[in-house]
Every structure is written in C-alpha cells, then in structure tokens.
C-alpha cells in the first residue's frame, strides 16, 4: 500500500513529474522506421505526455518536433516536408530537425528566427524502430542489449494495441511471476483457483547491473530466469517487451523478438513487422464498457497478452495503490518500487539512474538471452512458435504462459 503522494510520484510521466523525469533519461521507441515513408512523411507521436510530430525531410533526415507550431499553434502533422525541414501548412514557417526556424513567411522576421526555437528532440534508429530521447543533453546511448544488437539472428517487431492504462501496471506485472500460473492457466486444468502454481517450487528476485532478475524454479527442475531491464523493458525468452508511456493513462508496447540462427551465422535483414489488433471490443472503450477477449485460443497461439491487458486495464487507467493489499508473493513488486524510488531520487539529485549508458562503444550487455532461449526454445525464422523445451522434462511452455 502506498500513500497518494508516493503513488503519484511513481507513475506520472509528464515533464517535471518525478517518474517523468526518470523516464526522460532513457531512449524510447516511437514507431516503426519503415512506416515513415516519402508518401507518409509525418506522424503524430505522443510520448511521456508530450505531443510531437515525427517527420522525414526530403534530405532524408528524421526530426521530432513539438506538434504545435511556434507561430500560432497549428499542428505540424500537416506540414510539408522540404529539403531543409518541415514547413507549417498554415503560414509556412520552416523548421529544421533541430527546431531552428529557417523562414517566417510572409515576412522575414530575424528577431523571431534568432530568439524562438521549436522544441526538438533527437531521433535514432535501431532494430527497425525510431527511438526518441526527451531528456537533458548530452543524451546517453541506447544500451547494447543482446536481444537488440546481436547479429546472429532475425528479429520481428510486434506493435501491440494501445494499452489504455498507466505504464507502471505493466511493469509491476513483470515482477509478478505468480500471475502467469493463474491468469494464463490452460482450459481444463483441475484447479482454476490455483492454476498450475503448485508445480512451481519457488520464486526469487535479485538485482543485476541493468535491472532486476526474477527466477522461477519448477518442481521438475526447470529454472526460468529472465530480467526486467530498468526501467521499462521485460526481456522474456527471445523477446523484449518495451513499455513506452504515451501519457499517464496510455502505454504503447513494442515487442522485439529475436530468433537466433541455428548455426550462429550473422544476418543483416530488416525485422518483419506485425501490428496486433485490439484485444477488446469495442476497441476504444474502457472497462466496464468494453470486453476483453479472454478466449483460451489465444494461449494456443502462445499469446498471453490479451489476458495481461485485461488485468492491467481493469486495475484502472491509473491503478490505485492506496487500496491494495500486497502479499508475500508480491515481493518482486515491492522490490521494483524500491528500485524505482531510489532511481527517481538519483535523477532528482542530478545523477544518472540505473542502466543509463554513455559509452557508445560499450560491449554487448548479456541479459541471459541464450539461456532463456534454451529454456523456451523457439523455431528460428518461423515466428514466435514454441516448438520444444530443451531438457525441460514433462514441463511444457503451454502450461507456463508468459
Ligand atoms: S501557425 Fe504555423 S506558420 Fe502560422
Ligand atoms: Fe502475463
């Protein structure tokens, strides 16, 4: 249970908010790079509560500017891209990718061009996604996590349906391994209250340099150990789930799946991309005015996310941590909150928080990826199908959920 002040302190993402300032120390994916095309060169982006426009100018540079034009506020989403940047559709003020004002039609207003700047943020491309950094300069680098930078595998990106709630619900869920046995239980299981939880011997949580490790030991001897990469990434089996706060009550999750080549050969192909349809009907409504598709067929397809979205969204657009009752099995959540608070304090003290990388040449960060893939062995090149569990005895992935 948290006080209202601490609850807000941990979850609000806007500029100036404690968690918002923490989250601004990390690069966040904002869209599929291949979808910013010459035909559709502008795209609206809401990130950490800020309304922005991503664009590609005719020189091929990619910029991210505040949505409202500095002149009188029309949206740059409708701007015309040119060689030197983007020109507001309303009166033609021309901006470059750094937010400099290059022209102010119909006149040339040097005073404005010298003194006014459109808010601009840097953009990078990695694993087929555009990433943005909204924090103070100098910007760090995107951490070289093995699942993102290793060359010996193919990747696929899943753009999840927008999650209509605060990002912290998803992150707390990632430190809550007990839920997988209950929420993601199979049809026909003998005990619907306990799911398959009694097949698990123990859970453990520990700190690692870039986040928090959770360990699940099954009674049949299988050990599943995978991390939360601080602050907002779950690395599970070959996938990373990146939870990007759109604003306080919406989250965009990108899943980057990594399929190593069987012989370790390096490849250089673009990730395949799949946009996942809504898990609820109506898609744009909130609980209780919508209904999630909890059908077990989702699990047959090895997808637990519809059930997760149900659990996260029905906690409320911003879950109320003042009326919860944490139990022993919530120790991972308590640990995540402790780490979150400690790192918010670091940012407020002017220090870099956990997992901020500044060396562009830092070595690949091992997240226990090979071992996770070994436990949940996947069929490389054939999407997210789980085909076997090496050395896993009678235990099957299908019973574990995700
Ligand atoms: S509102 Fe953009 S140029 Fe006038
Ligand atoms: Fe789950």
Coordinates of C-alpha atoms and ligand atoms in Angstrom, one line a residue:
X1 CA 0.0 0.0 0.0
X2 CA 1.4 3.4 -0.9
X3 CA 0.4 6.9 0.1
X4 CA -1.3 9.0 -2.6
X5 CA 1.8 11.1 -2.9
X6 CA 4.2 8.2 -3.4
X7 CA 1.7 6.5 -5.8
X8 CA 1.7 9.6 -8.0
X9 CA 5.4 10.1 -7.6
X10 CA 6.0 6.6 -9.1
X11 CA 3.7 6.7 -12.0
X12 CA 3.1 10.2 -13.6
X13 CA 5.1 10.6 -16.8
X14 CA 4.8 14.3 -17.7
X15 CA 7.7 16.8 -17.7
X16 CA 8.6 17.8 -14.1
X17 CA 7.0 14.8 -12.5
X18 CA 9.5 12.6 -10.6
X19 CA 8.8 9.4 -12.7
X20 CA 8.5 11.5 -15.8
X21 CA 12.0 12.9 -15.2
X22 CA 13.4 9.5 -14.6
X23 CA 11.8 8.1 -17.8
X24 CA 13.3 11.0 -19.7
X25 CA 16.8 9.6 -19.1
X26 CA 16.1 6.7 -21.5
X27 CA 15.6 6.4 -25.2
X28 CA 12.1 5.2 -26.1
X29 CA 10.8 3.6 -29.3
X30 CA 8.2 5.8 -31.0
X31 CA 7.3 4.0 -34.2
X32 CA 8.3 1.6 -37.0
X33 CA 11.0 3.2 -39.0
X34 CA 9.9 1.7 -42.3
X35 CA 6.5 3.3 -41.9
X36 CA 7.8 6.8 -42.1
X37 CA 7.8 7.0 -45.9
X38 CA 8.0 9.5 -48.7
X39 CA 4.2 9.1 -49.1
X40 CA 3.6 9.5 -45.4
X41 CA 6.5 11.6 -44.1
X42 CA 4.8 12.9 -40.9
X43 CA 3.5 11.0 -38.0
X44 CA 1.9 12.2 -34.7
X45 CA 3.6 10.9 -31.6
X46 CA 2.5 11.3 -28.0
X47 CA 5.4 10.3 -25.7
X48 CA 5.6 10.9 -22.0
X49 CA 2.6 13.2 -22.2
X50 CA 4.2 15.4 -24.9
X51 CA 2.5 15.9 -28.3
X52 CA 5.1 15.7 -31.0
X53 CA 5.4 15.2 -34.8
X54 CA 8.0 12.8 -36.3
X55 CA 8.9 13.6 -39.9
X56 CA 11.4 12.8 -42.6
X57 CA 12.5 15.7 -44.7
X58 CA 13.5 15.5 -48.4
X59 CA 17.1 15.2 -47.4
X60 CA 16.3 12.0 -45.5
X61 CA 16.8 13.5 -42.1
X62 CA 14.4 12.5 -39.4
X63 CA 13.2 15.0 -36.8
X64 CA 10.9 15.1 -33.8
X65 CA 9.3 18.5 -33.1
X66 CA 6.6 19.8 -30.8
X67 CA 3.2 19.3 -32.5
X68 CA 2.1 23.0 -32.2
X69 CA 3.8 25.4 -34.5
X70 CA 5.6 28.3 -32.7
X71 CA 3.8 30.8 -34.7
X72 CA 0.1 30.3 -33.8
X73 CA -0.1 26.7 -32.9
X74 CA -1.3 24.8 -36.0
X75 CA -0.2 21.1 -36.0
X76 CA 3.0 20.3 -37.8
X77 CA 1.5 16.9 -38.6
X78 CA 0.1 18.6 -41.7
X79 CA 3.4 20.3 -42.5
X80 CA 5.0 20.0 -45.9
X81 CA 8.4 18.3 -45.8
X82 CA 11.1 20.0 -47.9
X83 CA 14.8 19.7 -48.4
X84 CA 15.6 21.8 -45.3
X85 CA 12.9 20.5 -42.9
X86 CA 9.2 20.9 -42.4
X87 CA 7.1 23.9 -43.3
X88 CA 3.9 24.5 -41.3
X89 CA 0.9 24.1 -43.6
X90 CA -0.8 27.3 -42.1
X91 CA 1.7 30.1 -42.9
X92 CA 4.8 28.3 -44.0
X93 CA 7.2 28.7 -41.0
X94 CA 10.0 26.4 -41.9
X95 CA 11.8 24.3 -39.2
X96 CA 14.8 22.1 -39.5
X97 CA 15.3 18.9 -37.5
X98 CA 16.9 20.8 -34.6
X99 CA 13.9 23.1 -34.3
X100 CA 15.6 26.1 -35.8
X101 CA 13.2 28.5 -37.6
X102 CA 14.6 29.0 -41.1
X103 CA 11.8 31.0 -42.7
X104 CA 8.9 33.0 -41.4
X105 CA 6.6 33.8 -44.3
X106 CA 5.2 36.1 -45.5
X107 CA 7.9 38.4 -44.0
X108 CA 11.4 37.5 -42.8
X109 CA 11.4 38.1 -39.0
X110 CA 15.0 37.9 -37.9
X111 CA 14.2 38.6 -34.3
X112 CA 11.9 35.6 -34.1
X113 CA 14.3 33.4 -36.0
X114 CA 17.0 34.3 -33.5
X115 CA 15.1 34.1 -30.3
X116 CA 12.4 31.4 -30.9
X117 CA 13.1 27.7 -31.2
X118 CA 10.6 24.9 -31.8
X119 CA 11.0 22.1 -29.2
X120 CA 13.1 19.4 -30.9
X121 CA 14.3 16.0 -29.7
X122 CA 16.9 13.7 -31.2
X123 CA 15.8 10.5 -33.0
X124 CA 17.8 7.3 -33.7
X125 CA 17.0 4.1 -35.5
X126 CA 17.6 0.7 -34.0
X127 CA 16.0 -2.8 -34.7
X128 CA 13.7 -1.2 -37.3
X129 CA 12.3 1.3 -34.8
X130 CA 12.7 5.0 -34.4
X131 CA 13.7 6.0 -30.9
X132 CA 13.4 9.3 -29.2
X133 CA 15.2 10.9 -26.2
X134 CA 13.3 13.6 -24.3
X135 CA 15.8 14.2 -21.5
X136 CA 18.6 16.7 -20.9
X137 CA 21.7 16.8 -23.1
X138 CA 24.1 15.1 -23.5
X139 CA 21.9 12.2 -24.5
X140 CA 23.1 8.7 -23.4
X141 CA 23.3 5.9 -25.9
X142 CA 20.7 3.1 -26.4
X143 CA 22.0 0.2 -24.2
X144 CA 23.5 -2.6 -26.3
X145 CA 21.3 -5.3 -25.0
X146 CA 22.0 -8.6 -26.6
X147 CA 18.4 -9.0 -27.9
X148 CA 18.6 -5.7 -29.8
X149 CA 22.2 -5.7 -31.2
X150 CA 23.3 -9.3 -31.6
X151 CA 23.8 -10.0 -35.3
X152 CA 23.3 -13.8 -35.2
X153 CA 19.6 -13.8 -35.6
X154 CA 16.4 -12.5 -37.2
X155 CA 14.0 -10.2 -35.5
X156 CA 10.3 -9.5 -35.6
X157 CA 8.6 -6.5 -34.2
X158 CA 5.0 -6.7 -32.8
X159 CA 3.3 -3.4 -32.4
X160 CA 0.7 -4.1 -29.7
X161 CA -2.7 -2.5 -29.5
X162 CA -2.5 0.6 -27.3
X163 CA -2.8 -0.3 -23.6
X164 CA -5.3 2.1 -22.1
X165 CA -3.6 2.5 -18.7
X166 CA -0.5 3.7 -16.9
X167 CA 2.8 2.1 -17.7
X168 CA 3.5 1.0 -14.2
X169 CA 0.8 -1.6 -14.2
X170 CA 2.6 -3.5 -16.9
X171 CA 6.0 -3.1 -15.2
X172 CA 4.7 -4.4 -11.9
X173 CA 3.2 -7.4 -13.7
X174 CA 6.7 -8.2 -15.0
X175 CA 7.8 -8.6 -11.4
X176 CA 4.8 -10.8 -10.6
X177 CA 5.6 -14.3 -11.9
X178 CA 2.9 -15.9 -9.8
X179 CA 0.2 -14.4 -12.0
X180 CA 1.3 -16.5 -15.0
X181 CA 0.2 -19.7 -13.4
X182 CA -3.2 -18.3 -12.5
X183 CA -4.2 -15.8 -15.2
X184 CA -2.7 -17.7 -18.1
X185 CA -3.9 -21.2 -17.0
X186 CA -5.0 -23.7 -19.6
X187 CA -8.5 -24.8 -20.2
X188 CA -9.4 -28.0 -18.3
X189 CA -6.9 -27.6 -15.5
X190 CA -8.1 -29.3 -12.4
X191 CA -7.9 -26.3 -10.0
X192 CA -8.9 -23.0 -11.5
X193 CA -8.1 -21.1 -8.3
X194 CA -4.5 -22.3 -8.2
X195 CA -3.9 -22.9 -11.9
X196 CA -0.5 -24.7 -12.1
X197 CA 1.1 -22.7 -9.3
X198 CA 1.7 -25.9 -7.3
X199 CA 4.1 -27.1 -10.0
X200 CA 6.5 -24.3 -9.0
X201 CA 9.0 -24.7 -6.2
X202 CA 10.0 -21.1 -5.6
X203 CA 10.4 -17.6 -6.9
X204 CA 13.5 -15.5 -6.4
X205 CA 14.3 -11.9 -7.2
X206 CA 17.7 -10.2 -7.3
X207 CA 19.4 -7.1 -8.6
X208 CA 21.6 -7.2 -11.7
X209 CA 23.6 -4.3 -13.2
X210 CA 20.9 -3.2 -15.6
X211 CA 17.8 -4.1 -13.7
X212 CA 16.1 -6.9 -11.8
X213 CA 16.3 -10.6 -12.3
X214 CA 13.4 -12.9 -11.5
X215 CA 13.8 -16.6 -11.2
X216 CA 11.1 -19.3 -11.3
X217 CA 12.1 -22.8 -10.2
X218 CA 9.7 -25.5 -11.3
X219 CA 9.4 -28.7 -9.3
X220 CA 10.5 -30.7 -12.4
X221 CA 13.8 -28.9 -12.2
X222 CA 13.3 -26.3 -15.0
X223 CA 14.7 -22.9 -14.0
X224 CA 13.4 -19.9 -15.8
X225 CA 15.4 -16.8 -15.1
X226 CA 14.8 -13.6 -17.1
X227 CA 15.2 -9.9 -16.3
X228 CA 13.4 -6.6 -16.2
X229 CA 15.7 -4.2 -17.8
X230 CA 15.2 -1.0 -15.9
X231 CA 13.0 0.9 -16.1
X232 CA 10.5 -0.3 -18.7
X233 CA 11.7 -3.4 -20.6
X234 CA 10.8 -7.0 -19.9
X235 CA 13.1 -9.5 -21.5
X236 CA 11.4 -12.8 -21.7
X237 CA 12.6 -15.8 -23.8
X238 CA 13.8 -14.3 -27.1
X239 CA 11.6 -11.2 -26.8
X240 CA 11.9 -7.8 -25.2
X241 CA 8.6 -6.1 -24.4
X242 CA 9.3 -2.3 -24.3
X243 CA 6.6 -0.5 -22.4
X244 CA 6.5 3.1 -23.7
X245 CA 4.4 5.6 -21.7
X246 CA 2.3 7.6 -24.1
X247 CA 0.9 9.6 -21.3
X248 CA -0.4 8.9 -17.8
X249 CA -3.2 6.7 -18.9
X250 CA -1.9 5.1 -22.2
X251 CA 1.0 2.9 -23.0
X252 CA 2.4 1.6 -26.3
X253 CA 4.2 -1.7 -26.1
X254 CA 6.6 -2.8 -28.8
X255 CA 7.8 -6.4 -28.7
X256 CA 11.1 -7.1 -30.4
X257 CA 11.5 -10.9 -30.9
X258 CA 14.9 -12.4 -31.6
X259 CA 15.4 -15.7 -33.3
X260 CA 19.0 -16.8 -33.4
X261 CA 20.2 -18.6 -36.4
X262 CA 20.8 -22.3 -35.7
X263 CA 24.5 -22.1 -36.8
X264 CA 25.3 -18.7 -35.3
X265 CA 25.5 -17.2 -38.8
X266 CA 25.2 -13.4 -38.8
X267 CA 22.4 -11.9 -40.8
X268 CA 21.5 -8.3 -41.8
X269 CA 17.9 -8.3 -42.7
X270 CA 15.2 -5.8 -41.7
X271 CA 12.9 -7.0 -39.0
X272 CA 9.4 -8.2 -40.0
X273 CA 6.6 -6.1 -38.5
X274 CA 3.2 -7.1 -37.3
X275 CA 0.5 -4.8 -35.9
X276 CA -1.6 -6.6 -33.4
X277 CA -5.4 -6.0 -33.5
X278 CA -7.2 -4.9 -30.4
X279 CA -7.8 -7.4 -27.7
X280 CA -11.1 -5.9 -26.7
X281 CA -14.5 -4.9 -28.2
X282 CA -15.2 -2.0 -28.5
X283 CA -11.5 -1.3 -29.1
X284 CA -11.7 2.3 -28.0
X285 CA -13.7 1.9 -24.8
X286 CA -12.6 1.4 -21.2
X287 CA -13.7 -1.2 -18.6
X288 CA -16.5 -1.7 -17.9
X289 CA -17.7 -0.5 -21.3
X290 CA -15.6 -2.9 -23.2
X291 CA -15.0 -6.7 -23.0
X292 CA -11.6 -8.3 -23.4
X293 CA -11.2 -11.5 -25.5
X294 CA -10.0 -14.0 -22.8
X295 CA -10.6 -16.9 -25.1
X296 CA -8.1 -19.7 -24.4
X297 CA -7.4 -20.0 -28.1
X298 CA -5.1 -17.0 -27.6
X299 CA -2.9 -19.3 -25.4
X300 CA -2.9 -22.0 -28.1
X301 CA -1.2 -19.3 -30.2
X302 CA 1.2 -18.7 -27.3
X303 CA -0.1 -15.2 -26.7
X304 CA -0.9 -14.3 -23.2
X305 CA -1.2 -10.6 -23.8
X306 CA -5.0 -10.3 -24.1
X307 CA -5.3 -11.6 -20.6
X308 CA -2.5 -9.4 -19.4
X309 CA -4.1 -6.3 -20.9
X310 CA -7.3 -7.2 -19.2
X311 CA -5.6 -7.5 -15.8
X312 CA -3.7 -4.2 -16.3
X313 CA -6.5 -2.1 -17.7
X314 CA -9.1 -3.3 -15.2
X315 CA -6.9 -2.1 -12.4
X316 CA -7.9 1.4 -13.7
X317 CA -6.4 3.9 -16.1
X318 CA -4.0 4.7 -13.2
X319 CA -4.1 1.8 -10.7
X320 CA -4.9 2.9 -7.2
X321 CA -2.1 1.7 -4.9
X322 CA -3.7 3.1 -1.8
X323 CA -6.3 0.3 -1.5
X324 CA -4.2 -2.7 -2.4
X325 CA -3.0 -5.4 0.0
X326 CA 0.4 -6.7 -1.1
X327 CA 1.0 -10.3 0.0
X328 CA 4.2 -12.4 0.2
X329 CA 4.2 -13.3 -3.4
X330 CA 4.3 -9.6 -4.3
X331 CA 7.9 -9.2 -3.1
X332 CA 9.0 -8.6 -6.7
X333 CA 6.6 -5.7 -7.0
X334 CA 7.9 -4.3 -3.7
X335 CA 11.5 -4.6 -5.0
X336 CA 10.7 -2.9 -8.3
X337 CA 9.0 0.0 -6.4
X338 CA 12.0 0.3 -4.1
X339 CA 14.4 0.5 -7.1
X340 CA 12.1 2.9 -8.9
X341 CA 12.1 5.3 -6.0
X342 CA 15.8 5.0 -5.5
X343 CA 16.4 5.9 -9.1
X344 CA 14.0 8.8 -9.1
X345 CA 15.9 10.1 -6.2
X346 CA 19.2 9.8 -8.1
X347 CA 17.7 11.8 -11.0
X348 CA 16.4 14.5 -8.7
X349 CA 20.0 14.6 -7.2
X350 CA 21.4 15.2 -10.7
X351 CA 22.9 11.7 -11.1
X352 CA 22.4 9.1 -13.8
X353 CA 19.9 6.4 -12.9
X354 CA 20.4 2.7 -13.4
X355 CA 21.1 1.4 -16.9
X356 CA 21.9 4.7 -18.5
X357 CA 24.8 4.0 -20.8
X358 CA 27.1 6.8 -22.1
X359 CA 29.9 4.9 -23.8
X360 CA 29.0 4.4 -27.4
X361 CA 31.4 1.5 -27.6
X362 CA 30.3 -0.4 -24.6
X363 CA 30.2 -4.1 -25.0
X364 CA 27.1 -6.1 -25.7
X365 CA 25.1 -6.5 -22.5
X366 CA 24.4 -10.1 -21.7
X367 CA 20.8 -10.5 -20.4
X368 CA 20.9 -14.3 -20.1
X369 CA 19.3 -14.4 -23.5
X370 CA 20.9 -17.7 -24.7
X371 CA 19.8 -19.5 -21.5
X372 CA 16.3 -18.1 -21.8
X373 CA 16.0 -19.2 -25.4
X374 CA 17.4 -22.6 -24.4
X375 CA 14.6 -23.0 -21.8
X376 CA 11.9 -21.7 -24.2
X377 CA 13.5 -22.9 -27.4
X378 CA 12.0 -21.4 -30.5
X379 CA 12.0 -22.3 -34.1
X380 CA 14.2 -19.7 -35.8
X381 CA 12.6 -18.0 -38.7
X382 CA 9.1 -19.2 -38.1
X383 CA 7.8 -16.5 -35.9
X384 CA 7.0 -16.9 -32.2
X385 CA 6.0 -20.5 -32.2
X386 CA 7.4 -22.5 -29.4
X387 CA 8.5 -25.9 -30.7
X388 CA 10.3 -27.6 -27.9
X389 CA 11.8 -27.1 -24.5
X390 CA 15.4 -28.4 -24.4
X391 CA 15.9 -30.6 -21.4
X392 CA 12.7 -29.5 -19.8
X393 CA 11.3 -32.8 -19.0
X394 CA 7.5 -33.1 -18.8
X395 CA 7.0 -29.3 -18.3
X396 CA 5.7 -27.6 -21.4
X397 CA 5.7 -23.9 -22.2
X398 CA 2.0 -24.0 -22.9
X399 CA 1.3 -24.5 -19.2
X400 CA 3.5 -21.7 -18.2
X401 CA 2.1 -18.9 -20.2
X402 CA 4.1 -15.8 -20.4
Ligands
LIG1 S1 0.6 28.6 -37.3 FE1 2.3 27.6 -38.2 S2 3.1 29.1 -39.6 FE2 1.4 30.1 -38.7
LIG2 FE1 1.1 -12.3 -18.0

